Amino acid sequence: MEWETVIGLEIHAQLSTKSKIFSGASTAYGAEPNTQACAVDLGLPGVLPVLNREAVRMAVKFGLAIGAPIAPRSIFARKNYFYPDLPKGYQISQYELPVVGRGQVEIELEDGETRTIGVTRAHLEEDAGKSLHEDYHGMTGVDLNRAGTPLLEIVSEPDMRSAREAVAYMKKIHALVRYLEICDGNMQEGSFRCDANVSVRRKGTEKFGTRTEIKNLNSFRFLERAIHFEVERQIDILEGGGAVVQETRLFDPDKGETRSMRSKEEANDYRYFPDPDLLPLDIEPAFIEQVRGSLPELPDEKKHRFMNDHGLSAYDAGVLTASREMAEYFEQVAVAVEGQAKLAANWVMGELTGALNREGREITDSPVSAEALGGLLRRIQDNTISGKIAKEVFEAMWAGEGDADQVIERKGLKQITDTGAIEQVIDQVIADNPSQLEQYRSGKDKLFGFFVGQVMKRTGGKANPAQVNDLLKQKLS
């Protein structure tokens, strides 16, 4: 039987505020355990939470970016459950009246297909602390520094039908929150993570199957692998005559499998009720318009501009706008090589990205600045060096040996463009290879590449390739 997968994601984006959502305690990452949890975060008797205005601004910013309505009045509620790293015994969240209503984002898959994914809601809440299980000899350590950190929980519709769609959607939200500068998107530090709700149903069936929730996925690769495993697991159960149990599961990346964590709670299990310590959140239209005016150029807008202004393909424009930092880097390079945007795109997506991936660096930490790369590409434009030699120059620049002009001068890499000098080399190559010349003239056209290679070898790769090709064709004929 053929099965259809149904996926919805709950993405938790940690907002980039300096202080927590209901207290003045710092949100800085990496402090000693339990040094950044104040009395408000711990819910000690007599303390009162005070809402962080900046967190509200960031939530509104996200809502406007996905075309969602902003609630003029939203309510904070207490979500009651026990966990060792939840000091109050409840989490302050939003339930019936979230700050951001229904919106949507468009995703593009590798084959160019586009899909619109609905966003049910986005609401503000506080994060819990962190349970530490390593090095405690059968016990658990609790670090409450993260307790009270502001989160924006972004809940999708169950609109995704494959792991690749889920990954594309998560990447799109990741890019969006970074463009908006409301979340640093650091998945290793837990600033951006998601829970995946996965179910399967027979194709053609309208009713959803029983779903399981895979918690705390903090990489795109883990999300993909977890969904693939869970889909196969559920299909095996159903085809074996069993029933899928609604539960919360964890993904083990070492084993590549999900395992049961606990039975899945329903909303009534959390006993939501309005938090008596917090007034309703009223947002004035003027505040919303002020935030709207601060919106940057968003990824989709930037992508279409790159296609229209720079003549890039949809694929190239999509890659270059995947992050705000890469888009800015590319534009600086494109300015340096005016009229050669494709050349700039190829180098940013090729040599630069390859070097960054090789060393695990972010583009903001690149040893070769956008200005420096633009200087290198100008030397290709004016025929000072060939594209092949440019790669050698780039590696030297990456190693800190100076800018393009300094490397070219020091290593003597200037391209030979003197027609007379190139002709002398060609004449010598032809004279030294009479057998190959005879074969070429008898119809073995593939030997043209042999002659090109010999000329380039004798000039140390410095001869202008276009001139070599043109002159060789004349001489060989």
Coordinates of C-alpha atoms in Angstrom, one line a residue:
M1 CA 0.0 0.0 0.0
E2 CA 1.2 3.6 -0.6
W3 CA 1.4 5.9 2.3
E4 CA 1.4 9.7 2.6
T5 CA 3.5 11.5 5.3
V6 CA 2.0 14.4 7.2
I7 CA 4.4 16.7 9.0
G8 CA 4.0 19.9 11.1
L9 CA 6.9 21.7 12.9
E10 CA 7.0 23.6 16.1
I11 CA 10.1 25.8 15.9
H12 CA 11.5 27.5 19.0
A13 CA 13.6 30.6 18.2
Q14 CA 15.4 32.2 21.1
L15 CA 14.9 35.9 20.8
S16 CA 18.1 38.0 20.8
T17 CA 17.2 40.3 23.7
K18 CA 19.9 41.2 26.3
S19 CA 17.6 40.4 29.2
K20 CA 15.0 37.7 29.9
I21 CA 11.4 37.9 29.0
F22 CA 10.1 38.7 32.5
S23 CA 13.2 39.8 34.4
G24 CA 16.3 41.8 34.0
A25 CA 18.6 38.8 34.2
S26 CA 21.2 38.4 31.4
T27 CA 20.6 36.1 28.5
A28 CA 24.3 35.9 27.6
Y29 CA 25.4 32.4 26.6
G30 CA 28.2 30.5 28.3
A31 CA 28.1 31.8 31.9
E32 CA 28.8 29.5 34.8
P33 CA 25.8 27.3 35.7
N34 CA 23.1 29.0 37.8
T35 CA 24.7 32.4 37.8
Q36 CA 22.1 34.1 35.6
A37 CA 18.8 33.0 37.2
C38 CA 17.3 35.7 39.4
A39 CA 14.4 35.4 41.9
V40 CA 11.8 36.2 39.1
D41 CA 13.1 33.4 36.9
L42 CA 12.9 31.0 39.8
G43 CA 9.4 32.1 40.7
L44 CA 10.2 32.7 44.4
P45 CA 7.4 34.0 46.6
G46 CA 6.6 37.7 46.4
V47 CA 8.2 38.3 43.0
L48 CA 6.3 39.6 39.9
P49 CA 7.1 39.2 36.2
V50 CA 7.5 42.3 34.0
L51 CA 7.2 41.8 30.2
N52 CA 10.2 42.7 28.0
R53 CA 9.1 45.2 25.4
E54 CA 11.9 44.2 23.0
A55 CA 10.7 40.6 22.9
V56 CA 7.2 41.9 21.9
R57 CA 8.8 44.1 19.2
M58 CA 10.6 41.1 17.8
A59 CA 7.5 38.9 17.8
V60 CA 5.6 41.6 15.9
K61 CA 8.4 41.9 13.4
F62 CA 8.2 38.2 12.6
G63 CA 4.4 38.3 12.3
L64 CA 4.6 41.2 9.8
A65 CA 7.3 39.3 7.8
I66 CA 5.0 36.3 7.2
G67 CA 1.9 38.4 6.5
A68 CA 0.2 37.4 9.7
P69 CA -2.3 39.6 11.7
I70 CA -0.9 41.0 15.0
A71 CA -3.4 40.5 17.9
P72 CA -4.4 43.9 19.4
R73 CA -4.8 42.0 22.7
S74 CA -3.1 38.7 23.6
I75 CA -3.0 36.8 26.9
F76 CA -0.2 35.1 28.8
A77 CA -1.1 31.8 30.4
R78 CA 0.4 29.3 32.8
K79 CA 1.3 26.0 31.3
N80 CA 1.5 23.6 34.2
Y81 CA 3.8 20.6 34.3
F82 CA 6.6 19.2 36.4
Y83 CA 10.1 18.9 35.2
P84 CA 13.4 19.3 37.2
D85 CA 14.5 22.3 35.1
L86 CA 11.2 24.1 35.4
P87 CA 11.6 25.8 38.8
K88 CA 8.1 27.3 39.1
G89 CA 6.3 24.1 38.2
Y90 CA 4.7 26.0 35.3
Q91 CA 5.8 27.8 32.1
I92 CA 4.5 31.2 31.2
S93 CA 3.3 30.9 27.6
Q94 CA 0.4 32.0 25.4
Y95 CA -2.5 29.7 24.5
E96 CA -5.8 30.8 23.3
L97 CA -4.8 34.4 22.2
P98 CA -1.3 34.4 20.7
V99 CA 0.4 37.6 19.7
V100 CA 0.9 36.5 16.0
G101 CA -2.0 34.9 14.0
R102 CA -2.1 32.9 10.8
G103 CA 0.5 33.6 8.2
Q104 CA 2.5 31.7 5.5
V105 CA 5.9 31.2 4.0
E106 CA 6.9 30.0 0.5
I107 CA 9.6 27.3 0.3
E108 CA 11.6 26.2 -2.8
L109 CA 12.8 22.6 -3.2
E110 CA 16.0 21.5 -4.9
D111 CA 14.1 20.8 -8.2
G112 CA 12.7 24.3 -8.3
E113 CA 9.2 23.3 -7.1
T114 CA 7.7 25.8 -4.7
R115 CA 5.2 25.2 -2.0
T116 CA 3.3 27.5 0.4
I117 CA 3.4 26.3 4.1
G118 CA 0.9 27.8 6.5
V119 CA 2.0 29.1 9.9
T120 CA -0.8 28.6 12.4
R121 CA 0.5 31.0 15.0
A122 CA 3.6 32.3 16.7
H123 CA 3.5 33.0 20.4
L124 CA 5.8 34.3 23.1
E125 CA 6.9 32.2 26.0
E126 CA 9.8 31.6 28.5
D127 CA 12.3 28.8 28.1
A128 CA 13.0 26.3 30.8
G129 CA 16.4 25.5 32.3
K130 CA 18.6 22.7 31.1
S131 CA 19.1 19.2 32.5
L132 CA 22.6 17.9 32.3
H133 CA 23.1 14.1 32.3
E134 CA 26.7 13.6 31.6
D135 CA 29.4 13.2 34.2
Y136 CA 27.0 13.0 37.1
H137 CA 27.3 9.3 37.8
G138 CA 23.6 8.4 37.5
M139 CA 22.3 11.8 38.7
T140 CA 21.1 14.8 36.8
G141 CA 22.5 18.3 37.1
V142 CA 20.2 21.3 36.5
D143 CA 21.4 24.6 35.1
L144 CA 18.8 27.4 35.4
N145 CA 20.6 30.1 33.4
R146 CA 18.3 29.5 30.5
A147 CA 15.1 29.7 32.6
G148 CA 13.1 32.7 31.5
T149 CA 15.0 33.3 28.2
P150 CA 12.5 34.6 25.7
L151 CA 11.3 32.2 23.0
L152 CA 9.1 32.7 19.9
E153 CA 7.3 29.4 19.2
I154 CA 6.4 29.2 15.5
V155 CA 3.8 26.5 14.9
S156 CA 3.2 25.4 11.3
E157 CA 0.1 23.8 9.7
P158 CA 0.5 20.1 8.9
D159 CA 1.2 21.1 5.3
M160 CA 4.5 19.2 4.7
R161 CA 4.5 15.9 3.0
S162 CA 8.2 14.9 3.1
A163 CA 11.4 15.3 5.0
R164 CA 12.8 17.5 2.3
E165 CA 9.9 19.8 2.6
A166 CA 10.3 20.0 6.4
V167 CA 14.0 20.8 6.0
A168 CA 13.3 23.4 3.4
Y169 CA 10.7 25.0 5.7
M170 CA 12.9 25.0 8.7
K171 CA 15.8 26.5 6.6
K172 CA 13.4 29.2 5.4
I173 CA 12.3 30.2 9.0
H174 CA 16.0 30.0 10.1
A175 CA 17.0 32.5 7.3
L176 CA 14.0 34.7 8.1
V177 CA 14.7 35.1 11.8
R178 CA 18.3 35.9 11.0
Y179 CA 17.4 38.5 8.4
L180 CA 15.1 40.1 10.9
E181 CA 17.9 40.0 13.5
I182 CA 15.5 38.6 16.1
C183 CA 17.4 35.3 16.6
D184 CA 21.1 34.4 16.0
G185 CA 20.0 31.0 14.7
N186 CA 22.8 29.2 16.5
M187 CA 21.6 25.6 16.6
Q188 CA 24.7 24.3 18.5
E189 CA 23.8 26.6 21.4
G190 CA 20.1 25.7 21.2
S191 CA 19.0 29.1 20.0
F192 CA 17.1 27.5 17.2
R193 CA 15.5 24.1 17.4
C194 CA 12.3 22.3 16.5
D195 CA 9.8 19.6 17.5
A196 CA 8.5 17.6 14.5
N197 CA 4.9 16.2 14.6
V198 CA 4.9 13.2 12.2
S199 CA 2.1 10.9 11.1
V200 CA 1.3 8.7 8.1
R201 CA -2.0 7.9 6.3
R202 CA -3.0 5.9 3.3
K203 CA -2.9 8.0 0.1
G204 CA -6.3 9.5 -0.7
T205 CA -7.4 9.5 3.0
E206 CA -8.5 12.8 4.4
K207 CA -8.3 11.9 8.1
F208 CA -4.9 12.3 9.7
G209 CA -3.1 9.4 11.3
T210 CA -2.0 9.2 14.9
R211 CA 1.0 11.5 15.3
T212 CA 4.2 11.3 17.3
E213 CA 6.3 14.3 18.4
I214 CA 10.0 14.2 18.0
K215 CA 11.5 16.7 20.5
N216 CA 14.5 19.1 20.3
L217 CA 16.0 18.6 16.9
N218 CA 18.8 21.1 16.6
S219 CA 20.1 20.4 13.1
F220 CA 18.6 20.2 9.6
R221 CA 20.3 16.9 9.1
F222 CA 18.9 15.4 12.3
L223 CA 15.4 16.6 11.3
E224 CA 15.7 14.8 8.0
R225 CA 17.0 11.6 9.5
A226 CA 14.5 11.6 12.3
I227 CA 11.5 12.0 10.0
H228 CA 12.8 9.2 7.6
F229 CA 13.2 6.8 10.5
E230 CA 9.9 7.7 12.1
V231 CA 7.9 7.4 8.9
E232 CA 9.3 3.9 8.3
R233 CA 8.7 2.9 11.9
Q234 CA 5.0 3.9 11.7
I235 CA 4.4 2.3 8.4
D236 CA 6.0 -1.0 9.7
I237 CA 3.6 -0.9 12.7
L238 CA 0.5 -0.2 10.6
E239 CA 1.3 -2.8 7.9
G240 CA 1.9 -5.3 10.7
G241 CA -1.6 -4.8 11.9
G242 CA -0.6 -2.6 14.9
A243 CA -1.6 0.9 16.0
V244 CA 0.7 3.9 16.4
V245 CA 0.7 5.3 19.9
Q246 CA 0.6 9.1 20.4
E247 CA 3.7 9.9 22.3
T248 CA 6.8 12.1 22.5
R249 CA 10.0 10.7 21.2
L250 CA 13.7 11.6 21.1
F251 CA 16.0 11.2 18.2
D252 CA 19.3 9.4 18.8
P253 CA 21.8 10.7 16.1
D254 CA 24.4 8.0 16.9
K255 CA 21.9 5.2 16.3
G256 CA 19.8 7.1 13.7
E257 CA 16.6 6.2 15.4
T258 CA 13.8 7.6 17.6
R259 CA 12.9 6.2 21.0
S260 CA 10.0 6.8 23.3
M261 CA 10.3 9.5 25.9
R262 CA 6.8 9.8 27.4
S263 CA 3.1 9.6 26.4
K264 CA 2.1 12.7 24.5
E265 CA 0.2 15.3 26.5
E266 CA -2.9 17.0 25.3
A267 CA -3.6 20.7 25.9
N268 CA -6.0 19.9 28.9
D269 CA -3.1 18.0 30.6
Y270 CA -1.3 21.3 31.0
R271 CA -4.3 23.0 32.8
Y272 CA -3.8 26.3 31.0
F273 CA -5.2 29.4 32.7
P274 CA -4.5 33.1 32.4
D275 CA -1.4 34.1 34.4
P276 CA -2.8 36.3 37.3
D277 CA 0.5 38.2 37.6
L278 CA 0.5 39.5 34.0
L279 CA -2.0 41.9 32.4
P280 CA -3.2 41.3 28.9
L281 CA -0.8 42.5 26.2
D282 CA -2.3 45.4 24.4
I283 CA -0.5 46.5 21.2
E284 CA -1.3 49.9 19.7
P285 CA -1.6 50.2 15.8
A286 CA 1.1 52.9 16.0
F287 CA 3.6 50.4 17.5
I288 CA 2.8 47.9 14.8
E289 CA 3.4 50.5 12.1
Q290 CA 6.7 51.6 13.7
V291 CA 7.9 48.0 13.6
R292 CA 6.7 47.6 10.0
G293 CA 8.9 50.6 9.1
S294 CA 11.9 48.8 10.5
L295 CA 11.6 45.6 8.4
P296 CA 14.6 44.9 6.2
E297 CA 14.5 43.6 2.6
L298 CA 13.4 40.0 3.2
P299 CA 14.9 36.9 1.6
D300 CA 12.2 36.5 -1.2
E301 CA 12.3 40.2 -2.1
K302 CA 16.1 40.1 -2.2
K303 CA 16.1 36.9 -4.3
H304 CA 13.8 38.5 -6.9
R305 CA 16.0 41.6 -7.0
F306 CA 19.1 39.6 -7.6
M307 CA 17.4 37.9 -10.5
N308 CA 16.1 41.1 -12.0
D309 CA 19.1 43.4 -11.3
H310 CA 22.0 41.0 -11.6
G311 CA 20.5 38.5 -14.1
L312 CA 21.1 35.6 -11.9
S313 CA 19.2 32.3 -12.1
A314 CA 16.6 31.4 -9.5
Y315 CA 18.9 28.8 -8.1
D316 CA 21.9 31.1 -7.8
A317 CA 19.8 33.9 -6.3
G318 CA 18.3 31.4 -3.8
V319 CA 21.7 30.2 -2.6
L320 CA 23.1 33.7 -2.3
T321 CA 20.1 35.0 -0.3
A322 CA 20.0 32.0 2.1
S323 CA 21.6 34.1 4.7
R324 CA 21.7 37.9 5.1
E325 CA 25.5 37.8 5.6
M326 CA 26.1 35.9 2.3
A327 CA 23.8 38.2 0.4
E328 CA 25.6 41.3 1.7
Y329 CA 29.0 39.8 0.9
F330 CA 27.9 38.9 -2.7
E331 CA 26.6 42.4 -3.3
Q332 CA 29.9 44.0 -2.2
V333 CA 31.8 41.7 -4.6
A334 CA 29.3 42.4 -7.4
V335 CA 29.9 46.1 -7.0
A336 CA 33.6 45.6 -7.4
V337 CA 33.1 43.7 -10.7
E338 CA 30.3 45.8 -12.2
G339 CA 28.6 44.0 -15.1
Q340 CA 30.0 40.6 -14.1
A341 CA 27.6 39.5 -11.4
K342 CA 27.7 35.9 -12.6
L343 CA 31.5 35.9 -12.1
A344 CA 31.0 37.2 -8.6
A345 CA 28.2 34.7 -7.9
N346 CA 30.3 31.8 -9.1
W347 CA 33.3 32.7 -6.9
V348 CA 31.2 33.3 -3.8
M349 CA 29.3 30.0 -4.2
G350 CA 32.3 28.1 -5.4
E351 CA 35.8 28.9 -4.1
L352 CA 34.7 31.0 -1.1
T353 CA 32.0 28.7 0.2
G354 CA 34.2 25.7 -0.4
A355 CA 37.0 27.2 1.7
L356 CA 34.5 28.2 4.4
N357 CA 33.1 24.7 4.6
R358 CA 36.5 23.1 4.6
E359 CA 37.4 25.0 7.8
G360 CA 34.0 25.2 9.4
R361 CA 33.9 29.0 9.2
E362 CA 31.0 31.4 8.9
I363 CA 31.2 34.0 6.1
T364 CA 31.5 36.8 8.6
D365 CA 34.8 35.1 9.7
S366 CA 36.2 34.8 6.2
P367 CA 40.0 35.6 6.0
V368 CA 39.2 37.0 2.5
S369 CA 36.9 40.1 2.7
A370 CA 34.4 40.9 0.0
E371 CA 36.5 43.9 -1.0
A372 CA 39.6 41.6 -1.3
L373 CA 37.7 39.0 -3.4
G374 CA 36.4 41.8 -5.6
G375 CA 40.0 43.0 -6.2
L376 CA 41.0 39.4 -7.2
L377 CA 38.1 39.2 -9.7
R378 CA 39.1 42.6 -11.3
R379 CA 42.5 41.0 -12.1
I380 CA 40.6 38.3 -14.0
Q381 CA 38.5 40.9 -15.8
D382 CA 41.5 42.9 -17.0
N383 CA 43.4 39.7 -18.1
T384 CA 46.2 40.2 -15.6
I385 CA 45.6 36.6 -14.5
S386 CA 43.6 33.7 -15.8
G387 CA 40.7 32.0 -13.9
K388 CA 42.9 29.1 -13.2
I389 CA 45.8 31.2 -11.7
A390 CA 43.1 33.1 -9.8
K391 CA 42.4 30.0 -7.7
E392 CA 46.1 29.8 -6.8
V393 CA 46.0 33.5 -5.8
F394 CA 42.9 33.0 -3.8
E395 CA 44.5 30.2 -1.7
A396 CA 47.4 32.5 -1.0
M397 CA 45.1 35.3 0.1
W398 CA 43.2 32.8 2.3
A399 CA 46.5 31.9 4.0
G400 CA 47.1 35.6 4.8
E401 CA 49.8 36.3 2.2
G402 CA 48.3 39.6 1.1
D403 CA 45.8 41.0 -1.4
A404 CA 45.6 39.9 -5.0
D405 CA 48.0 42.4 -6.4
Q406 CA 50.6 41.6 -3.8
V407 CA 50.4 37.9 -4.3
I408 CA 50.5 38.2 -8.1
E409 CA 53.5 40.5 -8.0
R410 CA 55.4 38.4 -5.5
K411 CA 54.8 35.1 -7.2
G412 CA 55.2 36.4 -10.7
L413 CA 51.8 35.2 -11.8
K414 CA 50.9 37.9 -14.4
Q415 CA 49.3 36.4 -17.5
I416 CA 51.2 36.4 -20.8
T417 CA 49.2 38.4 -23.3
D418 CA 52.0 39.2 -25.7
T419 CA 50.8 37.6 -29.0
G420 CA 54.4 37.3 -30.3
A421 CA 55.6 35.5 -27.2
I422 CA 52.7 33.0 -27.3
E423 CA 53.3 32.4 -31.0
Q424 CA 56.9 31.5 -30.3
V425 CA 55.8 28.9 -27.8
I426 CA 53.2 27.5 -30.1
D427 CA 55.7 27.2 -33.0
Q428 CA 58.1 25.3 -30.7
V429 CA 55.3 22.9 -29.5
I430 CA 54.3 22.2 -33.1
A431 CA 57.9 21.6 -34.1
D432 CA 58.5 19.2 -31.2
N433 CA 55.4 17.1 -31.9
P434 CA 55.2 16.3 -35.6
S435 CA 53.4 13.0 -35.1
Q436 CA 50.6 14.6 -33.2
L437 CA 50.4 17.4 -35.8
E438 CA 50.0 14.8 -38.6
Q439 CA 47.3 13.0 -36.6
Y440 CA 45.4 16.2 -35.9
R441 CA 45.5 17.3 -39.5
S442 CA 44.3 13.9 -40.6
G443 CA 41.1 14.4 -38.5
K444 CA 41.8 13.6 -34.9
D445 CA 40.4 16.9 -33.6
K446 CA 40.7 15.8 -29.9
L447 CA 44.4 16.3 -30.1
F448 CA 43.7 20.1 -30.1
G449 CA 43.5 19.7 -26.3
F450 CA 47.0 18.1 -26.3
F451 CA 48.5 21.1 -28.0
V452 CA 46.7 23.6 -25.6
G453 CA 48.1 21.6 -22.7
Q454 CA 51.6 21.7 -24.0
V455 CA 51.5 25.4 -24.5
M456 CA 50.1 26.1 -21.1
K457 CA 52.7 23.8 -19.6
R458 CA 55.6 25.6 -21.2
T459 CA 54.2 29.0 -20.1
G460 CA 53.7 27.8 -16.5
G461 CA 49.9 28.3 -17.0
K462 CA 50.4 32.0 -17.6
A463 CA 49.4 32.3 -21.2
N464 CA 46.0 33.8 -21.9
P465 CA 43.9 30.8 -22.7
A466 CA 41.7 32.6 -25.2
Q467 CA 44.7 33.8 -27.2
V468 CA 46.3 30.3 -27.0
N469 CA 43.1 28.8 -28.5
D470 CA 42.8 31.3 -31.3
L471 CA 46.5 31.3 -32.3
L472 CA 46.6 27.5 -32.2
K473 CA 43.6 27.1 -34.5
Q474 CA 45.4 29.4 -37.0
K475 CA 48.7 27.6 -36.8
L476 CA 47.4 24.0 -36.8
S477 CA 45.2 24.6 -39.8

